[in-house]
XYZ file of C-alpha atoms in Angstrom:
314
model
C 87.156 77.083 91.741
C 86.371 79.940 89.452
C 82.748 78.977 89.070
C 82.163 78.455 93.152
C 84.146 81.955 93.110
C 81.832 83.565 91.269
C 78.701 82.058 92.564
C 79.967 83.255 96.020
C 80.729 86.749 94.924
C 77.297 86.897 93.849
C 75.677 85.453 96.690
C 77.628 87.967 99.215
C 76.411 90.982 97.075
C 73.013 89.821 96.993
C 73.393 89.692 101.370
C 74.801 92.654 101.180
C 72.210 94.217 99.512
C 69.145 92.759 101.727
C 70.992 92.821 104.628
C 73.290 95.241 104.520
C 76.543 95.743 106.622
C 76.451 92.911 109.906
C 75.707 95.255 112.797
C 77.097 93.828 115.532
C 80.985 92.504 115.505
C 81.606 93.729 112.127
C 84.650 92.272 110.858
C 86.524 95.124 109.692
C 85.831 97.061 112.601
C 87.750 94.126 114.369
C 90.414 94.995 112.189
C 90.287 98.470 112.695
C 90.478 97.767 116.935
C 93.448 94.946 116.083
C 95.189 97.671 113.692
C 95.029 100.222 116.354
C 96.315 97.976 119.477
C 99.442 97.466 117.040
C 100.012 101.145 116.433
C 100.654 101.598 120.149
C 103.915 99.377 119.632
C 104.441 99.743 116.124
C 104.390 103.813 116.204
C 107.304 105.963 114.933
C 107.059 109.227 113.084
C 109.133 107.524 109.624
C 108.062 106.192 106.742
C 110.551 102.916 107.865
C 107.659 102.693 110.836
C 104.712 102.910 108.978
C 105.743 99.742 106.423
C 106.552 97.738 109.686
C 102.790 98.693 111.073
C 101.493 97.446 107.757
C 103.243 94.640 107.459
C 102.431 93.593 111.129
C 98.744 94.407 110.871
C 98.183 92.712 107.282
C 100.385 89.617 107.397
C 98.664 87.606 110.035
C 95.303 88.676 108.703
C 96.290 88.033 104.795
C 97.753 83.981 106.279
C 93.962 83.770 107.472
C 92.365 84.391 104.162
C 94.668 82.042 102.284
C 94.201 79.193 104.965
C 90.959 79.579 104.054
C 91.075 79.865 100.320
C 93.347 76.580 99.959
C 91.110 74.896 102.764
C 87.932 75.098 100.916
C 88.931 75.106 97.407
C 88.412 71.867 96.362
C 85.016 71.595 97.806
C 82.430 73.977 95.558
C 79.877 74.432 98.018
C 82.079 74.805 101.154
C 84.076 77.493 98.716
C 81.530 79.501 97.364
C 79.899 80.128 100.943
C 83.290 81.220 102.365
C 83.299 83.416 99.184
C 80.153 84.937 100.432
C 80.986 85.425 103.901
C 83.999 87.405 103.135
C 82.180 89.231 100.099
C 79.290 90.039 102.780
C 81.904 91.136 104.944
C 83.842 93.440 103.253
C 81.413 94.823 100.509
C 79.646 98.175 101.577
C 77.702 99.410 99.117
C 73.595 99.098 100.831
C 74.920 101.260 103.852
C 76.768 103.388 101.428
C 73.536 104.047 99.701
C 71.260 104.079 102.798
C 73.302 106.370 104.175
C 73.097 108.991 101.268
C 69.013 108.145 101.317
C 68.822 108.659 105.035
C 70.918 112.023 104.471
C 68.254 113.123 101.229
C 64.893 112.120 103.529
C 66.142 114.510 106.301
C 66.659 116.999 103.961
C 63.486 117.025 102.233
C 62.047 117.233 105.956
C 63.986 120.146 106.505
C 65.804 118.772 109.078
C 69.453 120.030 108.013
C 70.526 119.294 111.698
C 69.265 115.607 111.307
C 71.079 115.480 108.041
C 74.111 116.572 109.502
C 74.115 114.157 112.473
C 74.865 111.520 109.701
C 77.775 113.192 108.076
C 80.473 111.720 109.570
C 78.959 108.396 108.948
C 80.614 108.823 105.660
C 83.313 111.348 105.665
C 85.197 113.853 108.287
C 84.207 116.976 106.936
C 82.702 119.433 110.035
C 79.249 119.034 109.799
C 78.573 122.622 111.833
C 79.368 124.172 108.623
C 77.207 122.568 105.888
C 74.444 124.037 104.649
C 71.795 122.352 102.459
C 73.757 121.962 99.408
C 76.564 121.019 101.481
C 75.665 118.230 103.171
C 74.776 117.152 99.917
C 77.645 117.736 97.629
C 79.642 116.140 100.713
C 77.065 112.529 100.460
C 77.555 112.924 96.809
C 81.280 112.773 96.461
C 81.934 110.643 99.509
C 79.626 107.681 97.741
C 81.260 108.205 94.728
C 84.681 107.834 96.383
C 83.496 104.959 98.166
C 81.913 102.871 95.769
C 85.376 101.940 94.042
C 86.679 101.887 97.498
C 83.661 99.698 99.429
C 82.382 98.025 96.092
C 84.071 97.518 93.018
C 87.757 97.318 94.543
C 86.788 94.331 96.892
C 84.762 92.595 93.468
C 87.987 93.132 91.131
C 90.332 91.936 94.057
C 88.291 88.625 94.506
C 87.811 87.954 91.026
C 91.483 88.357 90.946
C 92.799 86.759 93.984
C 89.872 84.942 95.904
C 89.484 85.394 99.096
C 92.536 86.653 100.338
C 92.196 89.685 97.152
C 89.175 90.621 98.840
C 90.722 90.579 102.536
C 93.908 92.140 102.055
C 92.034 95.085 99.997
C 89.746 95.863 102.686
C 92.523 96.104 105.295
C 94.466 98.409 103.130
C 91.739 100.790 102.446
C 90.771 100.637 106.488
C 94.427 101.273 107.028
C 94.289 103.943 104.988
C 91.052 105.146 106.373
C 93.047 105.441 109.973
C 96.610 106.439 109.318
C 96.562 107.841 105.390
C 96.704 111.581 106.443
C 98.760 114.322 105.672
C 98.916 115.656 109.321
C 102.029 115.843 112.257
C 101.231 111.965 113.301
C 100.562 110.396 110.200
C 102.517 112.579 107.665
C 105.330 109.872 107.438
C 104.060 106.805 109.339
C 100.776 106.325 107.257
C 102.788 106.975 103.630
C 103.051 103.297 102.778
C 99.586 102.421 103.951
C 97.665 105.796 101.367
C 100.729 104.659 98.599
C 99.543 100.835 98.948
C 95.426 101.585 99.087
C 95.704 104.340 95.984
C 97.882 101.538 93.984
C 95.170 98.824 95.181
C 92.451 101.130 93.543
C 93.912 102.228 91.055
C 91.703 100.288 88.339
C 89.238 99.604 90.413
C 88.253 103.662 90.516
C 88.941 104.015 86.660
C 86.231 100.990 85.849
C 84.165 102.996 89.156
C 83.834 106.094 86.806
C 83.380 104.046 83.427
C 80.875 101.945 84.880
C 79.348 105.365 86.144
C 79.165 106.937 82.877
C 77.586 103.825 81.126
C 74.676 104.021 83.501
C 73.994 107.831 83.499
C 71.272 107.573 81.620
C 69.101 105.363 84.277
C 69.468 107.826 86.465
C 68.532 110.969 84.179
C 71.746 112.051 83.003
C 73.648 111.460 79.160
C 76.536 109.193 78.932
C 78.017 111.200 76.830
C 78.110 114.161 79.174
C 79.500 112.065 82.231
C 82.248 110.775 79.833
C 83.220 114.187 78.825
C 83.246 115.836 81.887
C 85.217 112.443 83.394
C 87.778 112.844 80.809
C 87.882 116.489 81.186
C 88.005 117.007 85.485
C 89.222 113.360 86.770
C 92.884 114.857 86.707
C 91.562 117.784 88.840
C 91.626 115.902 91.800
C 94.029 115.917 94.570
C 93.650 112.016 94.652
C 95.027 109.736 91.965
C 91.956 108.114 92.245
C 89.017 109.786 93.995
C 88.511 112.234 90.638
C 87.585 109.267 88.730
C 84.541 108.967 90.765
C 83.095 112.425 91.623
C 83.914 113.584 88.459
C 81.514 110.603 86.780
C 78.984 111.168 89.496
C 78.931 114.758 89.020
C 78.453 114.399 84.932
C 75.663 111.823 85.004
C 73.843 113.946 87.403
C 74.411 116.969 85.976
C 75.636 118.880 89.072
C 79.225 120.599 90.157
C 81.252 118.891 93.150
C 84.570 120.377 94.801
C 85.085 123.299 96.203
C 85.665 124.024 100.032
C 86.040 121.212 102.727
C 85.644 122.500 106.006
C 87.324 119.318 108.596
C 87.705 119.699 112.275
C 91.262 120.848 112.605
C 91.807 122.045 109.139
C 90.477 123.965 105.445
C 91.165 122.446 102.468
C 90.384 124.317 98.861
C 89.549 121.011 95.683
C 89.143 122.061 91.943
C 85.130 122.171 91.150
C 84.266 119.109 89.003
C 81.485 119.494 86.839
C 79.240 122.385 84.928
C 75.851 122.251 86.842
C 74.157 123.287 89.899
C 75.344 122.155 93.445
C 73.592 119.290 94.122
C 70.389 119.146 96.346
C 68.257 116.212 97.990
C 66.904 115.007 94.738
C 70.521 114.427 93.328
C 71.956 112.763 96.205
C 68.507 110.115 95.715
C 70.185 109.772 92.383
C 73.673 109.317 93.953
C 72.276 106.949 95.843
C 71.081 104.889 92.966
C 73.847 105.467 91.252
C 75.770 103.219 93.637
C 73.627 100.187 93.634
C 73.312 100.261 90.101
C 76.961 100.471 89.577
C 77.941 97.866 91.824
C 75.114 95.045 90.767
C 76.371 95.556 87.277
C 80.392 95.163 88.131
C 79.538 92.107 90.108
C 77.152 90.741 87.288
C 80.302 91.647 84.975
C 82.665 89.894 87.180
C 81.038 86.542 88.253
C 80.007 86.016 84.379
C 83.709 86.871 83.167
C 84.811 84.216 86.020
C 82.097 81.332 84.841
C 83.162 81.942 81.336
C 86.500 81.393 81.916
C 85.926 78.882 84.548
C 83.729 76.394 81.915
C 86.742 77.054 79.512
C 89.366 75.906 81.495
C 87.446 72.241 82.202
């Protein structure tokens, strides 16, 4: 099972990367609409509320995955292309990096406005309110954040736990993604559903920045240099996790993140992470790269650890 595993890990980050995310009836964005039909019944402003919501929404979803698991595990071929589906599904590294190329083309067009328009593709920062370097730095740190969160979590979590590692992770971090927020609804109700996602990343972001660091060079930077400014800024970070990320992004390309976040409803002050200049359209093509390259070589890592150890077992 752990050979068909990894085969199918590999074979939903290869579909990923020529095909990208499915664009019509994407699976997590049915969770997303299920997830939300349950909030209108599940809703209370307690913490007690928000572990019922999660335990509603997840449970019926997480039976799914291990139906699945257990009804194609004995059958290699049948396994491994279930593997892929759900890899395929819940991987999102090519839009990830699309995106932050899309972002860096408009900008080197001078179209700052067309730029913008793609902002909230990956975060909720006010787009009326970056400049240049801002849509930038916010492209920059959002794909750094996300590749542990759209990438390397779901690899670690299959390699882990199969299919259901991979399914219960991505409904977490979309969870998160709709009720983790420190605002008057969510304060209370979404506290088990951030707690639950930052524990589920927790690794997963460490080996994110390591993995970053290691590959600085083939995008221009020093290893050395993203390492120490990793080590030095990660705790910076108002996330247990996210600093692991920007911080490596901003050492291997040599640039400074944090700073000022401007949202729709609110201003929010982050520690500056790294020594350089803010980062401009040619980093963020390097940010870009930086994400593909990171996640082909955790998924290279993690289907050879699992045919290793799969050939040992027989």
């Amino acid at each position: 099972m752990l050979i068909s595993r990894a085969v199918g890990i590999g074979l939903g980050v290869v579909a990923d990367r020529i095909l990208g995310d499915p664009k019509r009836h994407h699976p997590v964005a049915w969770f997303g609409t299920w997830a939300a039909k349950v909030e209108k019944h599940t809703y209370r402003d307690s913490t007690g509320a928000g572990a019922v919501h999660v335990a509603a929404v997840v449970a019926p979803v997480a039976a799914g995955a291990v139906l699945l698991e257990r009804a194609t595990r004995r059958h290699p071929v049948a396994h491994a292309a279930a593997t892929a589906l759900v890899t395929w599904s819940v991987i999102g590294a090519t839009s990830l990096a699309r995106e932050g190329e899309a972002m860096a083309d408009s900008l080197d067009a001078e179209d700052l406005d067309g730029a913008r328009a793609r902002v909230n593709n990956l975060c909720s920062r006010d787009p009326a309110q970056l400049d240049e370097e801002g849509v930038a730095r916010a492209a920059t740190e959002s794909m750094a954040e996300n590749t542990a969160d759209a990438a390397v979590a779901s690899l670690l979590w299959g390699a882990v736990a199969g299919i259901p590692g991979m399914v219960v992770h991505r409904c977490l971090n979309t969870l998160d993604a709709m009720i983790g927020y420190r605002n008057d609804r969510y304060r209370h109700f979404g506290t088990v559903a951030a707690r639950l996602d930052d524990a589920a990343d927790l690794v997963p972001a460490r080996l994110t920045g390591a993995t970053a660091c290691l590959l600085a060079p083939a995008v221009g930077g020093s290893t050395g240099e993203a390492w120490r400014v990793m080590g030095r800024d990660a705790h910076r970070h108002p996330s247990p996790n996210g600093g692991w990320c920007e911080s490596a992004w901003a050492g291997a390309l040599g640039v400074q993140l944090g700073g000022v976040n401007v949202y729709f409803s609110r201003e929010e002050t982050r520690p500056l992470l790294g020594d350089g200049p803010r980062p401009r359209s040619a980093e963020l093509r390097k940010a870009s790269r930086l994400v593909t390259l990171v996640t082909g070589a955790v998924t290279a890592a993690v289907a050879t650890s699992l045919i290793a150890i799969g050939k040992a077992r027989r």
